Amino acid sequence: MFREDALEQLRELGVKIAIDDFGTGYSSLLYLKRWRVDTLKIDRGFIKDIVTDPSDFAIVSAIIAMARNLNIQVVAEGIEGYQQLEMLRIMGCQLAQGFLFAKPAPAQDAARFLHAKTVDPSQQDWAEPSLAETGT
C-alpha cells in the first residue's frame, strides 16, 4: 500500500509528483487535497472529442481552471489535431502531448528528434494558422 511519508521523502529528493490519466479510474479529487501534486495529466478520453463534445469541453475547462487555482501544471494527453491544440491553448493548458507532435519511438530515435527539433506551436513554419486567424 502507498505511504504518504514515502511520497514526501521523494519530494525532498526533487521528484515531481504527477497524476496520470486524471479524470478516470482512481484519480480522485481527494488526492489533490491529500498530496502536493505538481502536474495533472488529463486523460486522452476527454481530449479526443473536445472540439465537438460540449461535455468534454466543460470537463477539460473545469480541470484546467481547478489546476490553475491550485497552482498545478496541466498536461493534455492525446493531442492529434490543431483544433484540439488551439482550444486547449485558449483554455490556458500549459503543456500537451500526443501524435500531433510525435509518434512513439525507440529511445535513440526520440533522442535524435529532441536534439534536431524544437516543437513550438508558435513557430509559423510548424503550426497551422490559429482559429482566430482563419476566421473559423
N, CA, C and O atoms as a DFTB+ gen file, in Angstrom:
544 C
 N C O
     1  1       0.840      -1.195       0.000
     2  2       0.000       0.000       0.000
     3  2       0.874       1.243       0.000
     4  3       1.997       1.219       0.504
     5  1       0.371       2.306      -0.553
     6  2       1.087       3.562      -0.691
     7  2       1.225       4.264       0.657
     8  3       0.276       4.323       1.438
     9  1       2.417       4.795       0.919
    10  2       2.663       5.546       2.150
    11  2       2.924       7.001       1.802
    12  3       3.792       7.309       0.985
    13  1       2.167       7.894       2.430
    14  2       2.313       9.319       2.145
    15  2       3.673       9.851       2.567
    16  3       4.193      10.768       1.931
    17  1       4.268       9.294       3.631
    18  2       5.587       9.771       4.048
    19  2       6.645       9.418       3.005
    20  3       7.622      10.151       2.847
    21  1       6.464       8.310       2.297
    22  2       7.397       7.950       1.222
    23  2       7.311       8.972       0.092
    24  3       8.325       9.325      -0.510
    25  1       6.118       9.438      -0.191
    26  2       5.933      10.458      -1.221
    27  2       6.651      11.747      -0.830
    28  3       7.288      12.380      -1.672
    29  1       6.555      12.132       0.417
    30  2       7.243      13.339       0.885
    31  2       8.761      13.170       0.830
    32  3       9.474      14.121       0.509
    33  1       9.260      11.982       1.136
    34  2      10.703      11.734       1.040
    35  2      11.172      11.869      -0.406
    36  3      12.236      12.434      -0.662
    37  1      10.403      11.364      -1.332
    38  2      10.745      11.515      -2.748
    39  2      10.725      12.986      -3.153
    40  3      11.605      13.445      -3.881
    41  1       9.741      13.708      -2.690
    42  2       9.642      15.130      -2.999
    43  2      10.877      15.878      -2.492
    44  3      11.391      16.762      -3.177
    45  1      11.351      15.528      -1.299
    46  2      12.551      16.151      -0.738
    47  2      13.781      15.888      -1.596
    48  3      14.732      16.669      -1.568
    49  1      13.774      14.802      -2.356
    50  2      14.875      14.482      -3.268
    51  2      14.734      15.206      -4.607
    52  3      15.597      15.086      -5.477
    53  1      13.650      15.954      -4.768
    54  2      13.443      16.694      -6.009
    55  2      12.525      16.021      -7.005
    56  3      12.360      16.509      -8.123
    57  1      11.922      14.906      -6.617
    58  2      10.999      14.197      -7.506
    59  2       9.696      14.988      -7.597
    60  3       9.146      15.405      -6.578
    61  1       9.212      15.191      -8.806
    62  2       7.938      15.868      -9.034
    63  2       6.829      14.820      -9.088
    64  3       7.034      13.714      -9.586
    65  1       5.668      15.173      -8.577
    66  2       4.552      14.240      -8.486
    67  2       3.496      14.600      -9.534
    68  3       3.021      15.734      -9.589
    69  1       3.140      13.619     -10.361
    70  2       2.124      13.811     -11.397
    71  2       1.039      12.753     -11.246
    72  3       1.316      11.609     -10.886
    73  1      -0.191      13.146     -11.522
    74  2      -1.296      12.195     -11.591
    75  2      -1.602      11.994     -13.066
    76  3      -2.006      12.927     -13.759
    77  1      -1.407      10.772     -13.539
    78  2      -1.632      10.428     -14.942
    79  2      -3.097      10.053     -15.152
    80  3      -3.770       9.598     -14.228
    81  1      -3.579      10.249     -16.370
    82  2      -4.952       9.879     -16.748
    83  2      -5.985      10.488     -15.807
    84  3      -6.955       9.834     -15.424
    85  1      -5.762      11.753     -15.438
    86  2      -6.664      12.409     -14.494
    87  2      -8.082      12.449     -15.053
    88  3      -8.302      12.755     -16.225
    89  1      -9.029      12.134     -14.188
    90  2     -10.433      12.115     -14.577
    91  2     -10.969      10.718     -14.800
    92  3     -12.170      10.544     -15.008
    93  1     -10.100       9.716     -14.761
    94  2     -10.536       8.335     -14.967
    95  2     -10.075       7.469     -13.801
    96  3      -9.217       7.870     -13.015
    97  1     -10.643       6.304     -13.704
    98  2     -10.188       5.305     -12.742
    99  2     -10.119       5.820     -11.322
   100  3     -11.110       6.304     -10.776
   101  1      -8.939       5.713     -10.726
   102  2      -8.762       6.039      -9.321
   103  2      -8.264       7.454      -9.080
   104  3      -7.945       7.802      -7.943
   105  1      -8.190       8.279     -10.118
   106  2      -7.728       9.654      -9.903
   107  2      -8.848      10.445      -9.239
   108  3      -9.854      10.773      -9.869
   109  1      -8.659      10.741      -7.980
   110  2      -9.694      11.356      -7.166
   111  2      -9.317      12.789      -6.808
   112  3      -8.140      13.129      -6.693
   113  1     -10.334      13.614      -6.635
   114  2     -10.081      14.968      -6.162
   115  2      -9.471      14.955      -4.769
   116  3      -8.773      15.894      -4.386
   117  1      -9.729      13.901      -4.014
   118  2      -9.143      13.777      -2.685
   119  2      -7.617      13.742      -2.756
   120  3      -6.945      14.237      -1.851
   121  1      -7.064      13.160      -3.828
   122  2      -5.613      13.134      -3.999
   123  2      -5.045      14.543      -4.048
   124  3      -3.958      14.796      -3.527
   125  1      -5.774      15.456      -4.669
   126  2      -5.292      16.830      -4.781
   127  2      -5.266      17.524      -3.427
   128  3      -4.453      18.417      -3.189
   129  1      -6.152      17.109      -2.556
   130  2      -6.189      17.676      -1.211
   131  2      -5.129      17.034      -0.315
   132  3      -4.490      17.713       0.488
   133  1      -4.954      15.740      -0.459
   134  2      -4.084      14.979       0.426
   135  2      -2.604      15.141       0.083
   136  3      -1.767      15.241       0.980
   137  1      -2.282      15.168      -1.205
   138  2      -0.884      15.208      -1.628
   139  2      -0.572      16.523      -2.303
   140  3      -1.461      17.178      -2.846
   141  1       0.694      16.910      -2.270
   142  2       1.138      18.081      -3.032
   143  2       1.491      17.586      -4.429
   144  3       2.564      17.024      -4.649
   145  1       0.598      17.797      -5.345
   146  2       0.761      17.321      -6.721
   147  2       1.328      18.459      -7.561
   148  3       0.901      19.607      -7.433
   149  1       2.293      18.136      -8.424
   150  2       2.891      19.139      -9.302
   151  2       2.180      19.225     -10.644
   152  3       2.055      20.306     -11.220
   153  1       1.711      18.073     -11.146
   154  2       1.173      18.013     -12.503
   155  2      -0.039      17.092     -12.574
   156  3      -0.067      16.026     -11.959
   157  1      -1.046      17.530     -13.342
   158  2      -2.175      16.674     -13.708
   159  2      -2.080      16.412     -15.197
   160  3      -1.908      17.338     -15.989
   161  1      -2.191      15.153     -15.574
   162  2      -2.214      14.788     -16.989
   163  2      -3.650      14.387     -17.324
   164  3      -4.139      13.346     -16.885
   165  1      -4.314      15.235     -18.112
   166  2      -5.717      14.985     -18.455
   167  2      -5.794      13.820     -19.432
   168  3      -5.122      13.816     -20.463
   169  1      -6.608      12.846     -19.101
   170  2      -6.747      11.643     -19.913
   171  2      -7.194      11.969     -21.330
   172  3      -8.040      12.839     -21.541
   173  1      -6.624      11.270     -22.291
   174  2      -6.924      11.482     -23.711
   175  2      -8.397      11.269     -24.042
   176  3      -8.890      11.809     -25.032
   177  1      -9.101      10.491     -23.230
   178  2     -10.523      10.264     -23.470
   179  2     -11.339      11.550     -23.422
   180  3     -12.369      11.651     -24.089
   181  1     -10.894      12.534     -22.645
   182  2     -11.574      13.824     -22.578
   183  2     -11.113      14.764     -23.688
   184  3     -11.829      15.698     -24.049
   185  1      -9.929      14.522     -24.224
   186  2      -9.345      15.399     -25.238
   187  2      -9.838      15.032     -26.635
   188  3     -10.005      15.899     -27.493
   189  1     -10.065      13.755     -26.851
   190  2     -10.382      13.231     -28.190
   191  2     -11.477      14.029     -28.901
   192  3     -11.311      14.399     -30.063
   193  1     -12.581      14.295     -28.224
   194  2     -13.723      14.970     -28.851
   195  2     -13.953      16.376     -28.292
   196  3     -15.070      16.890     -28.340
   197  1     -12.912      16.984     -27.772
   198  2     -13.055      18.290     -27.118
   199  2     -13.617      19.366     -28.049
   200  3     -14.280      20.300     -27.597
   201  1     -13.352      19.233     -29.338
   202  2     -13.808      20.233     -30.309
   203  2     -15.302      20.095     -30.596
   204  3     -15.963      21.085     -30.911
   205  1     -15.843      18.877     -30.492
   206  2     -17.236      18.633     -30.881
   207  2     -18.173      18.273     -29.731
   208  3     -19.391      18.361     -29.888
   209  1     -17.640      17.875     -28.596
   210  2     -18.475      17.416     -27.485
   211  2     -18.482      18.456     -26.361
   212  3     -17.462      18.654     -25.701
   213  1     -19.616      19.120     -26.136
   214  2     -19.679      20.143     -25.092
   215  2     -19.349      19.610     -23.697
   216  3     -18.813      20.348     -22.870
   217  1     -19.658      18.348     -23.424
   218  2     -19.345      17.771     -22.115
   219  2     -17.840      17.659     -21.920
   220  3     -17.320      18.023     -20.865
   221  1     -17.133      17.156     -22.938
   222  2     -15.675      17.061     -22.840
   223  2     -15.057      18.449     -22.694
   224  3     -14.130      18.642     -21.907
   225  1     -15.575      19.417     -23.456
   226  2     -15.091      20.794     -23.356
   227  2     -15.246      21.308     -21.924
   228  3     -14.313      21.877     -21.359
   229  1     -16.428      21.105     -21.343
   230  2     -16.708      21.596     -19.993
   231  2     -15.825      20.917     -18.953
   232  3     -15.316      21.575     -18.045
   233  1     -15.643      19.610     -19.080
   234  2     -14.822      18.869     -18.123
   235  2     -13.376      19.329     -18.189
   236  3     -12.764      19.604     -17.157
   237  1     -12.826      19.415     -19.388
   238  2     -11.423      19.821     -19.541
   239  2     -11.230      21.256     -19.068
   240  3     -10.250      21.562     -18.388
   241  1     -12.148      22.124     -19.421
   242  2     -12.069      23.515     -18.988
   243  2     -12.075      23.611     -17.462
   244  3     -11.318      24.391     -16.884
   245  1     -12.922      22.824     -16.819
   246  2     -13.003      22.827     -15.354
   247  2     -11.726      22.278     -14.724
   248  3     -11.254      22.815     -13.722
   249  1     -11.165      21.223     -15.294
   250  2      -9.917      20.659     -14.763
   251  2      -8.796      21.689     -14.858
   252  3      -8.034      21.868     -13.908
   253  1      -8.695      22.363     -15.997
   254  2      -7.637      23.358     -16.180
   255  2      -7.811      24.515     -15.196
   256  3      -6.836      24.966     -14.595
   257  1      -9.037      24.997     -15.028
   258  2      -9.295      26.096     -14.093
   259  2      -8.981      25.681     -12.658
   260  3      -8.369      26.441     -11.909
   261  1      -9.400      24.477     -12.278
   262  2      -9.128      23.985     -10.931
   263  2      -7.628      23.873     -10.692
   264  3      -7.128      24.293      -9.648
   265  1      -6.913      23.309     -11.658
   266  2      -5.465      23.154     -11.523
   267  2      -4.788      24.514     -11.402
   268  3      -3.876      24.683     -10.593
   269  1      -5.224      25.476     -12.192
   270  2      -4.651      26.823     -12.123
   271  2      -4.843      27.395     -10.716
   272  3      -3.918      27.979     -10.152
   273  1      -6.041      27.228     -10.152
   274  2      -6.324      27.739      -8.807
   275  2      -5.514      27.035      -7.730
   276  3      -5.248      27.612      -6.676
   277  1      -5.122      25.798      -7.986
   278  2      -4.310      25.032      -7.034
   279  2      -2.817      25.115      -7.345
   280  3      -2.005      24.468      -6.685
   281  1      -2.457      25.920      -8.361
   282  2      -1.062      26.071      -8.781
   283  2      -0.451      24.734      -9.204
   284  3       0.672      24.397      -8.828
   285  1      -1.219      23.984      -9.994
   286  2      -0.784      22.688     -10.512
   287  2      -0.669      22.797     -12.029
   288  3      -1.565      23.319     -12.692
   289  1       0.425      22.309     -12.562
   290  2       0.648      22.309     -14.005
   291  2      -0.267      21.270     -14.664
   292  3      -0.579      20.240     -14.065
   293  1      -0.694      21.549     -15.901
   294  2      -1.588      20.639     -16.619
   295  2      -0.943      20.189     -17.919
   296  3      -0.362      20.990     -18.651
   297  1      -1.054      18.886     -18.195
   298  2      -0.646      18.314     -19.475
   299  2      -1.884      17.666     -20.084
   300  3      -2.550      16.858     -19.437
   301  1      -2.187      18.018     -21.320
   302  2      -3.280      17.364     -22.046
   303  2      -2.683      16.225     -22.860
   304  3      -1.762      16.437     -23.648
   305  1      -3.205      15.023     -22.672
   306  2      -2.705      13.843     -23.380
   307  2      -3.533      13.583     -24.637
   308  3      -4.723      13.894     -24.687
   309  1      -2.891      13.017     -25.637
   310  2      -3.611      12.528     -26.808
   311  2      -3.949      13.579     -27.844
   312  3      -4.938      13.429     -28.561
   313  1      -3.162      14.638     -27.946
   314  2      -3.429      15.679     -28.943
   315  2      -3.112      15.126     -30.326
   316  3      -1.990      14.696     -30.596
   317  1      -4.115      15.145     -31.195
   318  2      -3.933      14.634     -32.557
   319  2      -4.213      15.676     -33.624
   320  3      -3.867      15.469     -34.787
   321  1      -4.832      16.793     -33.258
   322  2      -5.181      17.791     -34.265
   323  2      -4.933      19.207     -33.792
   324  3      -4.873      19.480     -32.593
   325  1      -4.789      20.105     -34.759
   326  2      -4.519      21.503     -34.454
   327  2      -5.692      22.187     -33.761
   328  3      -5.483      23.080     -32.939
   329  1      -6.926      21.784     -34.079
   330  2      -8.076      22.400     -33.410
   331  2      -8.088      22.056     -31.925
   332  3      -8.405      22.907     -31.093
   333  1      -7.748      20.822     -31.590
   334  2      -7.640      20.448     -30.177
   335  2      -6.592      21.319     -29.492
   336  3      -6.830      21.872     -28.419
   337  1      -5.434      21.432     -30.127
   338  2      -4.334      22.212     -29.558
   339  2      -4.743      23.669     -29.356
   340  3      -4.474      24.249     -28.304
   341  1      -5.383      24.254     -30.344
   342  2      -5.804      25.656     -30.246
   343  2      -6.826      25.840     -29.130
   344  3      -6.750      26.808     -28.374
   345  1      -7.772      24.925     -29.022
   346  2      -8.784      25.030     -27.979
   347  2      -8.140      24.936     -26.596
   348  3      -8.490      25.696     -25.693
   349  1      -7.214      24.018     -26.433
   350  2      -6.519      23.869     -25.156
   351  2      -5.674      25.097     -24.843
   352  3      -5.586      25.520     -23.690
   353  1      -5.062      25.658     -25.858
   354  2      -4.259      26.870     -25.674
   355  2      -5.152      28.004     -25.174
   356  3      -4.773      28.736     -24.261
   357  1      -6.335      28.150     -25.769
   358  2      -7.279      29.189     -25.352
   359  2      -7.727      28.965     -23.906
   360  3      -7.909      29.925     -23.157
   361  1      -7.904      27.697     -23.514
   362  2      -8.311      27.370     -22.142
   363  2      -7.204      27.625     -21.126
   364  3      -7.471      27.698     -19.926
   365  1      -5.970      27.761     -21.591
   366  2      -4.856      28.007     -20.684
   367  2      -4.057      26.777     -20.320
   368  3      -3.300      26.799     -19.349
   369  1      -4.207      25.703     -21.078
   370  2      -3.424      24.492     -20.825
   371  2      -1.960      24.766     -21.177
   372  3      -1.659      25.250     -22.268
   373  1      -1.053      24.453     -20.245
   374  2       0.354      24.784     -20.435
   375  2       1.115      23.804     -21.309
   376  3       2.001      24.207     -22.062
   377  1       0.785      22.527     -21.223
   378  2       1.560      21.504     -21.919
   379  2       0.641      20.519     -22.630
   380  3      -0.486      20.271     -22.200
   381  1       1.149      19.962     -23.727
   382  2       0.368      18.992     -24.493
   383  2       1.288      17.900     -25.004
   384  3       2.464      18.137     -25.282
   385  1       0.738      16.702     -25.124
   386  2       1.496      15.607     -25.722
   387  2       0.549      14.809     -26.599
   388  3      -0.655      14.751     -26.351
   389  1       1.113      14.196     -27.627
   390  2       0.289      13.380     -28.499
   391  2       0.905      13.225     -29.869
   392  3       1.985      13.745     -30.149
   393  1       0.198      12.499     -30.718
   394  2       0.695      12.189     -32.060
   395  2       0.883      13.433     -32.918
   396  3       1.643      13.397     -33.885
   397  1       0.211      14.531     -32.590
   398  2       0.418      15.761     -33.344
   399  2       1.886      16.176     -33.302
   400  3       2.404      16.742     -34.264
   401  1       2.543      15.897     -32.200
   402  2       3.935      16.295     -32.019
   403  2       4.907      15.213     -32.457
   404  3       5.901      15.501     -33.124
   405  1       4.626      13.973     -32.086
   406  2       5.498      12.854     -32.458
   407  2       4.814      11.548     -32.092
   408  3       4.033      11.483     -31.143
   409  1       5.117      10.521     -32.851
   410  2       4.635       9.168     -32.566
   411  2       5.620       8.501     -31.592
   412  3       6.762       8.948     -31.480
   413  1       5.201       7.448     -30.894
   414  2       6.137       6.723     -30.033
   415  2       7.341       6.251     -30.844
   416  3       7.219       5.887     -32.013
   417  1       8.502       6.267     -30.198
   418  2       9.734       5.903     -30.901
   419  2      10.713       5.265     -29.931
   420  3      10.636       5.503     -28.726
   421  1      11.643       4.447     -30.450
   422  2      12.707       3.914     -29.599
   423  2      13.531       5.066     -29.012
   424  3      13.576       6.156     -29.582
   425  1      14.168       4.822     -27.891
   426  2      14.903       5.866     -27.172
   427  2      15.899       6.607     -28.055
   428  3      15.972       7.834     -28.001
   429  1      16.667       5.882     -28.868
   430  2      17.682       6.558     -29.690
   431  2      17.033       7.469     -30.732
   432  3      17.565       8.541     -31.021
   433  1      15.900       7.065     -31.298
   434  2      15.198       7.917     -32.257
   435  2      14.601       9.142     -31.559
   436  3      14.628      10.248     -32.098
   437  1      14.067       8.933     -30.365
   438  2      13.493      10.051     -29.613
   439  2      14.574      11.063     -29.256
   440  3      14.343      12.270     -29.334
   441  1      15.743      10.585     -28.868
   442  2      16.848      11.495     -28.541
   443  2      17.243      12.322     -29.758
   444  3      17.465      13.527     -29.639
   445  1      17.333      11.697     -30.921
   446  2      17.661      12.438     -32.151
   447  2      16.584      13.472     -32.465
   448  3      16.892      14.600     -32.850
   449  1      15.332      13.088     -32.299
   450  2      14.221      14.004     -32.546
   451  2      14.330      15.234     -31.644
   452  3      14.186      16.367     -32.103
   453  1      14.584      14.999     -30.368
   454  2      14.659      16.106     -29.419
   455  2      15.835      17.025     -29.697
   456  3      15.729      18.238     -29.513
   457  1      16.952      16.465     -30.138
   458  2      18.114      17.292     -30.454
   459  2      17.917      18.069     -31.752
   460  3      18.448      19.170     -31.905
   461  1      17.167      17.508     -32.674
   462  2      17.032      18.110     -34.001
   463  2      15.881      19.101     -34.107
   464  3      15.872      19.937     -35.011
   465  1      14.920      19.023     -33.209
   466  2      13.711      19.813     -33.407
   467  2      13.188      20.360     -32.087
   468  3      13.127      19.653     -31.082
   469  1      12.823      21.603     -32.112
   470  2      12.103      22.195     -31.004
   471  2      10.659      22.307     -31.443
   472  3      10.356      22.974     -32.432
   473  1       9.776      21.666     -30.721
   474  2       8.362      21.696     -31.080
   475  2       7.730      22.888     -30.375
   476  3       7.466      22.850     -29.173
   477  1       7.494      23.934     -31.136
   478  2       6.902      25.153     -30.605
   479  2       5.759      25.571     -31.521
   480  3       6.000      26.049     -32.630
   481  1       4.510      25.395     -31.068
   482  2       3.375      25.710     -31.933
   483  2       3.343      27.159     -32.398
   484  3       2.665      27.468     -33.377
   485  1       4.053      28.052     -31.725
   486  2       4.035      29.450     -32.141
   487  2       4.935      29.716     -33.343
   488  3       4.867      30.791     -33.938
   489  1       5.776      28.748     -33.705
   490  2       6.636      28.926     -34.875
   491  2       5.782      28.814     -36.128
   492  3       5.080      27.820     -36.313
   493  1       5.834      29.822     -36.986
   494  2       4.977      29.858     -38.169
   495  2       5.241      28.711     -39.130
   496  3       4.321      28.281     -39.826
   497  1       6.455      28.203     -39.192
   498  2       6.742      27.112     -40.118
   499  2       6.252      25.770     -39.597
   500  3       6.277      24.777     -40.324
   501  1       5.807      25.727     -38.343
   502  2       5.369      24.458     -37.764
   503  2       3.856      24.409     -37.604
   504  3       3.226      23.405     -37.940
   505  1       3.272      25.483     -37.094
   506  2       1.859      25.456     -36.722
   507  2       0.958      25.876     -37.874
   508  3       1.327      26.708     -38.703
   509  1      -0.220      25.287     -37.908
   510  2      -1.266      25.777     -38.800
   511  2      -1.744      27.111     -38.238
   512  3      -1.493      27.408     -37.070
   513  1      -2.422      27.915     -39.039
   514  2      -2.950      29.176     -38.514
   515  2      -3.910      28.914     -37.362
   516  3      -4.602      27.895     -37.337
   517  1      -3.946      29.836     -36.417
   518  2      -4.877      29.685     -35.302
   519  2      -6.303      29.841     -35.813
   520  3      -6.525      30.341     -36.915
   521  1      -7.259      29.414     -35.012
   522  2      -8.661      29.543     -35.396
   523  2      -9.025      31.008     -35.599
   524  3      -9.818      31.337     -36.481
   525  1      -8.451      31.882     -34.790
   526  2      -8.734      33.310     -34.926
   527  2      -8.236      33.831     -36.269
   528  3      -8.886      34.676     -36.885
   529  1      -7.098      33.339     -36.724
   530  2      -6.518      33.797     -37.987
   531  2      -7.310      33.301     -39.192
   532  3      -7.334      33.964     -40.229
   533  1      -7.952      32.155     -39.069
   534  2      -8.694      31.604     -40.203
   535  2     -10.129      32.101     -40.247
   536  3     -10.837      31.906     -41.235
   537  1     -10.555      32.752     -39.151
   538  2     -11.921      33.260     -39.114
   539  2     -12.958      32.205     -38.811
   540  3     -14.152      32.436     -38.999
   541  1     -12.508      31.016     -38.332
   542  2     -13.468      29.961     -38.004
   543  2     -13.717      29.903     -36.528
   544  3     -14.500      29.073     -36.066
